[in-house]
Amino acid sequence: MLRVAAESVAVRCCIVGGGPAGMMLGLLLARAGVGVLVLEKHADFLRDFRGDTIHPSTLEVMHELGLLEDFLRLPHQEVRELRAQIGDVAVPIADFTHLPTRCRFIALMPQWDFLSFLAERAARYPGFRCRMRAEATGLLEKSGAVTGVRAQTAEGPLEVRADVVVAADGRQSVVRERAGLHVRELGAPMDVLWFRLSRAPDDPDATMGRFGAGQIFITLNRGDYWQCGYVIPKGQLDEIRRRGLDAFREGVARLAPFARGRTHEIRDWDDVKLLTVRVDRLRQWYRPGLLCIGDAAHAMSPVGGVGINLAIQDAVAAANRLWLPLREGRLTTEDLRSVQRRREWPTRVTQWLQLLVQRRVITTTLGRQSGPTPPRLVRLLARFGPLARIPARLVGVGVRAEHVETPERAPAPV
Ligand SMILES: Cc1cc2nc3c(=O)[nH]c(=O)nc-3n(C[C@H](O)[C@H](O)[C@H](O)COP(=O)(O)OP(=O)(O)OC[C@H]3O[C@@H](n4cnc5c(N)ncnc54)[C@H](O)[C@@H]3O)c2cc1C
């Protein structure tokens, strides 16, 4: 058999995965004068829905980078409050209007617009390269240390030698698997079915979670459509399919009566995307020559919609710690360990809170035959309005906000 010689390149930092974590880290390092190559297996950023939430802390990072104004010129919606509907009662569960941040709202924007924006800004720095349709398949190793990545590209095999490989390749990370890092599963009682319904001008406009007997339905206001999330007990998709699309549509209409005349827009099961919920965390996020960040280090529950936020925070923390040793060619395993030390605590606290909500609210609601009765946590929020500022803080800013400490080397003229 004819073997094609692999193309070989060398770079200071090779980032596997052009999602929120990878693109933000690539931008920050290139901006600080570090040569970086991002490998992304897809041909573009246009994917199925994977969460459209840009949180106040991410918007703060964009401000610190001097990009906020341009970023907010892209089409988006601004969510200042999250509400829950329990029976006929609507209660505020997160009020973002008191946050100590420049933007006191969540911006809803398709993830591909966010990623394309980051890619376009990163490409203005001479040290930034991004190869699309480049899928990492293995690691290069020497004496127990990772020294690079093997990838398959549209043009053939590629070998990238790097001072550090950053695995930002998401919850199914091939890199972390090849590196043999130990994953701790934390468990989730639910999966989520995502689909769209059109939005009429006289629909309610709040972004909301609706709780019914055995059902939770989330509607995100996306302007002319609703992004809908239908929470189901884990592994029940086959049973729901077996009952048929009409029964599913009826379940949706019961929880969101305003959408009753529109449920036929779910034409077939292809319009319904399954998010298999996973909550996990690596015990150790690094090995000599390798660091995992974002979902590759910790898959988050969809509770609070904080996965993108944490991925961005990891990227900022990693850039803050790695840019100088990388630029000076003196990166050590201790530098990689310092990223885990910084980010593990916020991740643990956030996952602990998510597991609490999964147990107390989601499992209880999905298990109810009758109802709807507000879960105790939600009743508390309904009684004491200002309490809604606490979930807003946890969701909008997170446990330990990161700030950009990397410097900017002049970008190339546009
Ligand atoms: C249906 C759905 C809905 C969600 N809703 C929300 C939400 O509302 N809010 C929220 O905050 N989060 C949400 N999330 C979670 C959120 O998408 C993730 O937490 C976040 O994107 C993690 O970012 P990341 O950069 O770590 O990984 P990812 O976004 O998963 O990015 C990984 C990237 O790596 C690429 N890749 C994978 N393997 C390879 C390889 N071998 N070689 C090269 N490239 C590779 C992938 O193509 C991808 O672009 C949702 C997820 C799903 C699936």
Short mmCIF file of C-alpha atoms and ligand atoms in Angstrom, two decimals:
data_model
loop_
_atom_site.label_atom_id
_atom_site.label_comp_id
_atom_site.label_asym_id
_atom_site.label_seq_id
_atom_site.Cartn_x
_atom_site.Cartn_y
_atom_site.Cartn_z
CA MET A 1 0.00 0.00 0.00
CA LEU A 2 1.24 3.50 -0.85
CA ARG A 3 1.75 5.60 2.28
CA VAL A 4 1.41 9.37 1.89
CA ALA A 5 4.11 11.23 3.83
CA ALA A 6 2.50 13.39 6.51
CA GLU A 7 2.80 17.15 6.17
CA SER A 8 4.68 18.37 9.22
CA VAL A 9 4.44 21.74 10.98
CA ALA A 10 5.77 23.13 14.25
CA VAL A 11 4.05 25.67 16.42
CA ARG A 12 4.20 26.89 20.03
CA CYS A 13 0.61 25.88 20.82
CA CYS A 14 -1.68 23.51 18.98
CA ILE A 15 -5.33 23.78 19.99
CA VAL A 16 -7.57 20.87 19.03
CA GLY A 17 -11.16 22.07 18.57
CA GLY A 18 -12.55 25.36 17.31
CA GLY A 19 -15.44 25.67 19.76
CA PRO A 20 -15.84 28.52 22.26
CA ALA A 21 -12.86 27.37 24.41
CA GLY A 22 -10.49 26.76 21.49
CA MET A 23 -11.31 29.89 19.50
CA MET A 24 -11.11 32.17 22.53
CA LEU A 25 -7.77 30.68 23.61
CA GLY A 26 -6.46 30.95 20.04
CA LEU A 27 -7.47 34.61 19.87
CA LEU A 28 -5.93 35.45 23.26
CA LEU A 29 -2.60 33.71 22.58
CA ALA A 30 -2.22 35.10 19.04
CA ARG A 31 -3.10 38.56 20.37
CA ALA A 32 -0.26 38.17 22.89
CA GLY A 33 2.22 37.24 20.17
CA VAL A 34 2.20 33.44 20.58
CA GLY A 35 2.14 31.27 17.44
CA VAL A 36 -0.97 29.10 17.57
CA LEU A 37 -2.64 26.60 15.27
CA VAL A 38 -6.28 25.60 15.81
CA LEU A 39 -7.39 22.30 14.27
CA GLU A 40 -11.14 22.05 13.69
CA LYS A 41 -12.66 18.94 12.19
CA HIS A 42 -15.67 20.64 10.62
CA ALA A 43 -15.52 22.68 7.42
CA ASP A 44 -17.22 25.70 9.03
CA PHE A 45 -18.89 26.81 12.24
CA LEU A 46 -22.43 26.14 11.00
CA ARG A 47 -23.73 23.31 13.17
CA ASP A 48 -26.89 22.17 14.84
CA PHE A 49 -28.01 24.23 17.79
CA ARG A 50 -25.47 23.85 20.62
CA GLY A 51 -26.48 26.69 22.89
CA ASP A 52 -26.75 30.31 21.92
CA THR A 53 -26.13 31.94 25.27
CA ILE A 54 -23.38 34.56 25.65
CA HIS A 55 -23.29 35.36 29.33
CA PRO A 56 -22.51 38.70 31.03
CA SER A 57 -19.05 37.41 32.06
CA THR A 58 -18.23 36.51 28.42
CA LEU A 59 -19.47 39.94 27.34
CA GLU A 60 -17.15 41.41 30.00
CA VAL A 61 -14.25 39.51 28.41
CA MET A 62 -15.26 40.88 25.00
CA HIS A 63 -15.22 44.37 26.52
CA GLU A 64 -11.76 43.80 28.01
CA LEU A 65 -10.60 42.79 24.52
CA GLY A 66 -12.08 46.00 23.06
CA LEU A 67 -14.49 43.93 20.94
CA LEU A 68 -17.82 44.43 22.71
CA GLU A 69 -19.27 47.20 20.57
CA ASP A 70 -18.54 45.42 17.29
CA PHE A 71 -19.76 42.14 18.73
CA LEU A 72 -23.10 43.55 19.84
CA ARG A 73 -23.68 44.89 16.33
CA LEU A 74 -24.32 41.27 15.30
CA PRO A 75 -28.00 40.30 15.47
CA HIS A 76 -28.89 39.08 18.97
CA GLN A 77 -31.59 39.18 21.63
CA GLU A 78 -31.02 40.41 25.19
CA VAL A 79 -32.46 38.46 28.11
CA ARG A 80 -32.63 40.44 31.36
CA GLU A 81 -34.68 37.99 33.36
CA LEU A 82 -35.39 34.25 33.37
CA ARG A 83 -38.85 33.20 34.51
CA ALA A 84 -40.50 29.92 35.44
CA GLN A 85 -44.14 29.15 34.77
CA ILE A 86 -45.73 26.73 37.20
CA GLY A 87 -49.36 26.15 36.34
CA ASP A 88 -50.79 29.66 36.01
CA VAL A 89 -48.11 31.29 38.13
CA ALA A 90 -45.04 32.92 36.58
CA VAL A 91 -42.11 33.59 38.90
CA PRO A 92 -38.75 35.28 38.30
CA ILE A 93 -35.88 32.87 38.86
CA ALA A 94 -32.92 34.98 37.70
CA ASP A 95 -32.80 38.77 37.54
CA PHE A 96 -29.68 39.97 35.70
CA THR A 97 -30.40 43.69 36.01
CA HIS A 98 -28.35 44.10 39.21
CA LEU A 99 -25.17 42.35 38.09
CA PRO A 100 -21.89 44.20 38.64
CA THR A 101 -21.03 43.85 34.93
CA ARG A 102 -21.10 46.16 31.91
CA CYS A 103 -23.86 44.09 30.25
CA ARG A 104 -26.67 43.14 32.58
CA PHE A 105 -28.19 40.61 30.22
CA ILE A 106 -27.54 37.33 28.44
CA ALA A 107 -27.06 37.85 24.71
CA LEU A 108 -28.71 35.14 22.61
CA MET A 109 -26.79 34.68 19.39
CA PRO A 110 -26.25 31.63 17.17
CA GLN A 111 -23.00 29.96 18.25
CA TRP A 112 -21.68 30.03 14.66
CA ASP A 113 -21.92 33.85 14.62
CA PHE A 114 -19.97 34.01 17.89
CA LEU A 115 -17.29 31.58 16.65
CA SER A 116 -16.99 33.23 13.22
CA PHE A 117 -16.53 36.59 14.96
CA LEU A 118 -13.74 35.20 17.18
CA ALA A 119 -12.08 33.51 14.18
CA GLU A 120 -12.20 36.68 12.10
CA ARG A 121 -10.70 38.80 14.90
CA ALA A 122 -8.03 36.19 15.70
CA ALA A 123 -7.01 36.01 12.03
CA ARG A 124 -5.90 39.66 12.23
CA TYR A 125 -2.90 38.56 14.34
CA PRO A 126 0.05 37.12 12.41
CA GLY A 127 0.58 34.26 14.87
CA PHE A 128 -2.92 32.80 14.37
CA ARG A 129 -3.71 29.94 12.05
CA CYS A 130 -6.84 27.84 11.92
CA ARG A 131 -7.17 24.69 9.79
CA MET A 132 -10.70 23.61 9.13
CA ARG A 133 -11.46 20.03 8.13
CA ALA A 134 -8.48 18.95 10.24
CA GLU A 135 -9.39 16.17 12.65
CA ALA A 136 -6.98 15.17 15.41
CA THR A 137 -6.66 11.40 15.52
CA GLY A 138 -3.75 10.80 17.88
CA LEU A 139 -0.92 12.23 19.91
CA LEU A 140 2.81 12.41 19.28
CA GLU A 141 4.67 11.43 22.42
CA LYS A 142 8.25 11.20 23.59
CA SER A 143 9.45 9.92 26.97
CA GLY A 144 5.96 10.19 28.50
CA ALA A 145 5.40 13.75 27.31
CA VAL A 146 3.00 14.89 24.60
CA THR A 147 4.96 16.59 21.83
CA GLY A 148 2.26 17.10 19.23
CA VAL A 149 -0.82 15.89 17.41
CA ARG A 150 -1.55 13.63 14.49
CA ALA A 151 -4.41 14.81 12.32
CA GLN A 152 -6.24 13.96 9.15
CA THR A 153 -6.95 16.92 6.89
CA ALA A 154 -8.69 17.33 3.55
CA GLU A 155 -5.22 17.41 1.98
CA GLY A 156 -3.93 14.30 3.76
CA PRO A 157 -2.22 13.41 7.05
CA LEU A 158 -0.72 16.17 9.18
CA GLU A 159 1.70 16.10 12.10
CA VAL A 160 1.85 19.13 14.34
CA ARG A 161 4.73 19.46 16.79
CA ALA A 162 3.98 21.84 19.63
CA ASP A 163 5.29 22.98 23.02
CA VAL A 164 1.79 22.32 24.27
CA VAL A 165 -1.33 20.67 22.88
CA VAL A 166 -4.59 22.05 24.26
CA ALA A 167 -7.55 19.70 24.06
CA ALA A 168 -10.61 21.90 23.48
CA ASP A 169 -12.38 19.20 21.47
CA GLY A 170 -15.50 19.01 23.58
CA ARG A 171 -17.29 16.39 25.63
CA GLN A 172 -16.33 13.50 23.31
CA SER A 173 -12.68 14.58 23.36
CA VAL A 174 -10.50 12.19 21.37
CA VAL A 175 -7.40 13.89 22.72
CA ARG A 176 -8.21 13.32 26.38
CA GLU A 177 -9.09 9.73 25.57
CA ARG A 178 -5.80 9.17 23.70
CA ALA A 179 -3.96 10.80 26.61
CA GLY A 180 -5.52 8.27 28.99
CA LEU A 181 -6.82 10.92 31.39
CA HIS A 182 -9.32 9.64 33.95
CA VAL A 183 -12.90 10.93 33.65
CA ARG A 184 -15.23 10.97 36.64
CA GLU A 185 -18.92 10.66 35.63
CA LEU A 186 -21.22 12.67 37.91
CA GLY A 187 -24.53 11.58 36.40
CA ALA A 188 -27.64 13.28 35.04
CA PRO A 189 -31.29 12.21 35.29
CA MET A 190 -32.37 13.79 32.02
CA ASP A 191 -31.78 14.38 28.33
CA VAL A 192 -33.04 17.38 26.36
CA LEU A 193 -34.83 17.47 23.02
CA TRP A 194 -34.21 20.73 21.13
CA PHE A 195 -36.33 22.08 18.30
CA ARG A 196 -37.71 25.35 16.94
CA LEU A 197 -41.20 26.81 16.75
CA SER A 198 -42.07 30.09 15.07
CA ARG A 199 -42.78 33.08 17.30
CA ALA A 200 -45.82 35.30 16.79
CA PRO A 201 -45.78 39.04 17.66
CA ASP A 202 -48.36 38.56 20.44
CA ASP A 203 -46.56 35.61 22.12
CA PRO A 204 -45.23 36.18 25.63
CA ASP A 205 -41.67 37.44 25.28
CA ALA A 206 -39.98 36.10 28.38
CA THR A 207 -37.34 33.38 28.17
CA MET A 208 -38.87 30.80 30.40
CA GLY A 209 -38.97 27.33 31.92
CA ARG A 210 -42.41 25.73 32.16
CA PHE A 211 -43.02 23.00 34.73
CA GLY A 212 -45.84 20.48 34.35
CA ALA A 213 -46.63 17.01 35.69
CA GLY A 214 -43.63 14.95 34.59
CA GLN A 215 -42.54 17.61 32.10
CA ILE A 216 -40.24 20.61 31.80
CA PHE A 217 -40.28 22.82 28.74
CA ILE A 218 -37.86 25.67 28.04
CA THR A 219 -38.49 28.44 25.55
CA LEU A 220 -35.73 30.84 24.51
CA ASN A 221 -36.94 33.94 22.71
CA ARG A 222 -34.92 34.17 19.46
CA GLY A 223 -36.88 37.00 17.85
CA ASP A 224 -38.90 35.39 15.08
CA TYR A 225 -38.67 31.88 16.55
CA TRP A 226 -38.58 30.02 19.84
CA GLN A 227 -35.67 27.74 20.58
CA CYS A 228 -37.44 25.06 22.59
CA GLY A 229 -35.96 22.51 24.98
CA TYR A 230 -38.11 19.59 26.11
CA VAL A 231 -36.57 17.86 29.13
CA ILE A 232 -37.14 14.10 29.28
CA PRO A 233 -36.05 11.40 31.73
CA LYS A 234 -32.68 9.98 30.70
CA GLY A 235 -32.83 7.38 27.95
CA GLN A 236 -36.57 7.86 27.26
CA LEU A 237 -36.29 9.08 23.67
CA ASP A 238 -37.17 5.69 22.16
CA GLU A 239 -40.29 5.46 24.33
CA ILE A 240 -41.32 9.01 23.37
CA ARG A 241 -40.82 8.18 19.70
CA ARG A 242 -42.80 4.99 20.12
CA ARG A 243 -45.78 7.00 21.42
CA GLY A 244 -45.59 9.03 18.20
CA LEU A 245 -45.08 12.56 17.02
CA ASP A 246 -48.70 13.60 17.67
CA ALA A 247 -48.43 12.66 21.34
CA PHE A 248 -45.17 14.62 21.53
CA ARG A 249 -46.75 17.67 19.87
CA GLU A 250 -49.68 17.45 22.30
CA GLY A 251 -47.27 17.35 25.28
CA VAL A 252 -45.63 20.53 23.97
CA ALA A 253 -48.99 22.25 23.43
CA ARG A 254 -50.12 21.41 26.97
CA LEU A 255 -47.10 23.16 28.45
CA ALA A 256 -47.08 26.10 26.03
CA PRO A 257 -50.72 26.66 24.98
CA PHE A 258 -49.77 29.75 22.94
CA ALA A 259 -47.86 27.42 20.57
CA ARG A 260 -50.73 24.95 20.09
CA GLY A 261 -51.44 25.97 16.50
CA ARG A 262 -47.74 25.69 15.59
CA THR A 263 -46.67 22.28 16.82
CA HIS A 264 -47.14 20.89 13.27
CA GLU A 265 -43.91 22.81 12.49
CA ILE A 266 -42.19 19.79 14.10
CA ARG A 267 -42.51 17.89 10.82
CA ASP A 268 -40.64 14.73 11.78
CA TRP A 269 -38.14 13.46 14.33
CA ASP A 270 -35.29 14.94 12.27
CA ASP A 271 -36.48 18.36 13.46
CA VAL A 272 -35.86 17.25 17.07
CA LYS A 273 -32.21 17.10 18.21
CA LEU A 274 -31.22 15.06 21.23
CA LEU A 275 -28.78 16.49 23.77
CA THR A 276 -27.56 13.50 25.76
CA VAL A 277 -26.83 15.18 29.03
CA ARG A 278 -23.51 14.28 30.62
CA VAL A 279 -21.90 15.76 33.66
CA ASP A 280 -18.31 14.72 34.16
CA ARG A 281 -14.90 16.04 35.15
CA LEU A 282 -11.32 14.99 34.64
CA ARG A 283 -9.38 14.17 37.78
CA GLN A 284 -6.27 15.65 36.21
CA TRP A 285 -6.62 18.16 33.39
CA TYR A 286 -3.04 17.94 32.13
CA ARG A 287 -0.06 15.79 31.35
CA PRO A 288 3.40 16.98 30.39
CA GLY A 289 2.83 18.79 27.08
CA LEU A 290 -0.99 18.58 27.22
CA LEU A 291 -3.84 20.57 28.81
CA CYS A 292 -7.62 20.01 28.61
CA ILE A 293 -10.08 22.90 28.89
CA GLY A 294 -13.82 23.50 28.37
CA ASP A 295 -16.08 20.49 27.88
CA ALA A 296 -13.00 18.31 27.27
CA ALA A 297 -12.08 18.86 30.93
CA HIS A 298 -15.63 18.98 32.32
CA ALA A 299 -18.96 18.40 30.54
CA MET A 300 -21.56 20.57 32.24
CA SER A 301 -25.24 19.91 32.86
CA PRO A 302 -27.50 22.20 30.79
CA VAL A 303 -28.87 23.57 34.10
CA GLY A 304 -28.25 27.32 33.94
CA GLY A 305 -26.85 27.04 30.40
CA VAL A 306 -23.31 27.71 31.61
CA GLY A 307 -21.22 25.36 29.41
CA ILE A 308 -20.11 28.05 26.96
CA ASN A 309 -19.45 30.45 29.80
CA LEU A 310 -17.16 28.02 31.61
CA ALA A 311 -15.36 27.14 28.38
CA ILE A 312 -14.58 30.83 27.81
CA GLN A 313 -13.48 31.32 31.43
CA ASP A 314 -11.10 28.34 31.11
CA ALA A 315 -9.65 29.85 27.94
CA VAL A 316 -9.04 33.21 29.62
CA ALA A 317 -7.42 31.55 32.66
CA ALA A 318 -5.25 29.33 30.45
CA ALA A 319 -4.09 32.27 28.30
CA ASN A 320 -3.29 34.35 31.40
CA ARG A 321 -1.01 31.63 32.73
CA LEU A 322 0.52 30.24 29.55
CA TRP A 323 1.17 33.17 27.18
CA LEU A 324 4.48 34.31 28.65
CA PRO A 325 6.13 30.90 29.21
CA LEU A 326 4.95 29.94 25.72
CA ARG A 327 6.27 33.08 24.10
CA GLU A 328 9.61 32.63 25.84
CA GLY A 329 9.75 28.89 25.10
CA ARG A 330 9.99 27.84 28.77
CA LEU A 331 6.60 26.22 29.45
CA THR A 332 6.59 23.66 32.28
CA THR A 333 4.09 21.10 33.53
CA GLU A 334 3.71 23.33 36.61
CA ASP A 335 2.26 26.04 34.32
CA LEU A 336 -0.33 23.54 33.08
CA ARG A 337 -1.10 22.43 36.62
CA SER A 338 -1.71 26.07 37.59
CA VAL A 339 -4.57 26.25 35.06
CA GLN A 340 -6.34 23.30 36.68
CA ARG A 341 -5.69 24.79 40.13
CA ARG A 342 -7.35 28.03 39.05
CA ARG A 343 -10.36 26.52 37.27
CA GLU A 344 -11.15 23.34 39.16
CA TRP A 345 -12.81 25.02 42.12
CA PRO A 346 -15.29 27.11 40.05
CA THR A 347 -16.06 23.98 38.00
CA ARG A 348 -16.66 21.84 41.08
CA VAL A 349 -18.92 24.43 42.74
CA THR A 350 -20.93 24.95 39.54
CA GLN A 351 -21.35 21.21 38.96
CA TRP A 352 -22.32 20.72 42.62
CA LEU A 353 -25.06 23.36 42.24
CA GLN A 354 -26.20 21.80 38.95
CA LEU A 355 -26.44 18.36 40.56
CA LEU A 356 -28.46 19.90 43.41
CA VAL A 357 -30.95 21.41 40.93
CA GLN A 358 -31.01 18.13 38.97
CA ARG A 359 -31.94 16.24 42.16
CA ARG A 360 -34.27 18.73 43.82
CA VAL A 361 -36.06 20.23 40.83
CA ILE A 362 -35.62 18.14 37.71
CA THR A 363 -35.87 14.61 39.10
CA THR A 364 -38.82 15.66 41.29
CA THR A 365 -40.69 17.34 38.44
CA LEU A 366 -40.06 14.55 35.92
CA GLY A 367 -41.22 11.98 38.47
CA ARG A 368 -44.56 13.69 39.22
CA GLN A 369 -47.75 12.11 37.89
CA SER A 370 -49.85 15.07 38.95
CA GLY A 371 -49.14 18.71 39.41
CA PRO A 372 -47.86 21.10 38.69
CA THR A 373 -46.46 22.10 42.07
CA PRO A 374 -43.55 24.53 42.27
CA PRO A 375 -40.40 22.87 43.58
CA ARG A 376 -39.36 24.28 46.98
CA LEU A 377 -36.39 26.19 45.56
CA VAL A 378 -38.66 27.91 43.05
CA ARG A 379 -41.27 28.70 45.74
CA LEU A 380 -38.57 30.43 47.76
CA LEU A 381 -37.59 32.56 44.78
CA ALA A 382 -41.23 33.45 44.17
CA ARG A 383 -41.67 34.63 47.78
CA PHE A 384 -38.53 36.72 48.07
CA GLY A 385 -38.07 38.60 44.78
CA PRO A 386 -34.49 39.88 45.41
CA LEU A 387 -33.35 36.25 45.87
CA ALA A 388 -33.55 36.01 42.05
CA ARG A 389 -30.31 38.04 41.99
CA ILE A 390 -28.38 35.05 43.39
CA PRO A 391 -29.08 32.61 40.52
CA ALA A 392 -28.48 35.54 38.14
CA ARG A 393 -25.03 36.01 39.64
CA LEU A 394 -24.25 32.28 39.48
CA VAL A 395 -25.50 31.90 35.91
CA GLY A 396 -24.40 35.26 34.53
CA VAL A 397 -20.98 35.65 36.11
CA GLY A 398 -20.18 32.30 37.67
CA VAL A 399 -18.17 31.48 40.71
CA ARG A 400 -14.82 33.07 39.98
CA ALA A 401 -14.80 35.49 37.08
CA GLU A 402 -11.69 35.57 34.93
CA HIS A 403 -10.31 38.77 33.47
CA VAL A 404 -8.05 39.23 30.47
CA GLU A 405 -4.47 39.73 31.67
CA THR A 406 -2.77 38.96 28.37
CA PRO A 407 -1.23 41.91 26.52
CA GLU A 408 -1.94 42.85 22.92
CA ARG A 409 0.71 42.83 20.25
CA ALA A 410 -0.31 45.01 17.34
CA PRO A 411 -2.54 43.18 14.85
CA ALA A 412 -1.65 43.15 11.18
CA PRO A 413 -3.27 46.03 9.26
CA VAL A 414 -6.64 44.99 7.77
C1 LIG B 1 -27.84 20.68 22.03
C2 LIG B 1 -26.95 21.47 22.96
C3 LIG B 1 -27.43 22.58 23.60
C4 LIG B 1 -26.62 23.32 24.48
N1 LIG B 1 -27.11 24.45 25.05
C5 LIG B 1 -26.27 25.25 25.76
C6 LIG B 1 -26.70 26.54 26.25
O1 LIG B 1 -27.83 26.96 26.05
N2 LIG B 1 -25.81 27.29 26.92
C7 LIG B 1 -24.53 26.85 27.17
O2 LIG B 1 -23.74 27.59 27.80
N3 LIG B 1 -24.11 25.66 26.73
C8 LIG B 1 -24.93 24.86 26.02
N4 LIG B 1 -24.49 23.66 25.54
C9 LIG B 1 -23.15 23.23 25.90
C10 LIG B 1 -22.13 23.99 25.11
O3 LIG B 1 -22.34 23.81 23.73
C11 LIG B 1 -20.73 23.50 25.51
O4 LIG B 1 -20.59 23.51 26.92
C12 LIG B 1 -19.66 24.43 24.94
O5 LIG B 1 -19.82 24.56 23.56
C13 LIG B 1 -18.28 23.87 25.29
O6 LIG B 1 -17.33 24.52 24.51
P1 LIG B 1 -15.99 23.79 24.10
O7 LIG B 1 -15.27 24.76 23.24
O8 LIG B 1 -15.32 23.27 25.31
O9 LIG B 1 -16.43 22.51 23.28
P2 LIG B 1 -17.32 22.39 21.97
O10 LIG B 1 -18.21 23.56 21.80
O11 LIG B 1 -17.91 21.04 21.98
O12 LIG B 1 -16.26 22.50 20.80
C14 LIG B 1 -15.41 21.43 20.47
C15 LIG B 1 -14.95 21.64 19.04
O13 LIG B 1 -13.97 20.66 18.76
C16 LIG B 1 -14.21 20.11 17.49
N5 LIG B 1 -13.64 18.76 17.50
C17 LIG B 1 -14.08 17.67 18.16
N6 LIG B 1 -13.24 16.63 17.98
C18 LIG B 1 -12.24 17.08 17.20
C19 LIG B 1 -11.08 16.47 16.66
N7 LIG B 1 -10.77 15.20 16.91
N8 LIG B 1 -10.26 17.23 15.87
C20 LIG B 1 -10.56 18.53 15.60
N9 LIG B 1 -11.66 19.15 16.08
C21 LIG B 1 -12.49 18.43 16.88
C22 LIG B 1 -15.72 20.13 17.35
O14 LIG B 1 -16.11 20.09 16.00
C23 LIG B 1 -16.06 21.46 18.03
O15 LIG B 1 -16.04 22.54 17.13
C24 LIG B 1 -25.30 22.90 24.71
C25 LIG B 1 -24.80 21.75 24.08
C26 LIG B 1 -25.62 21.05 23.20
C27 LIG B 1 -25.05 19.84 22.50
#
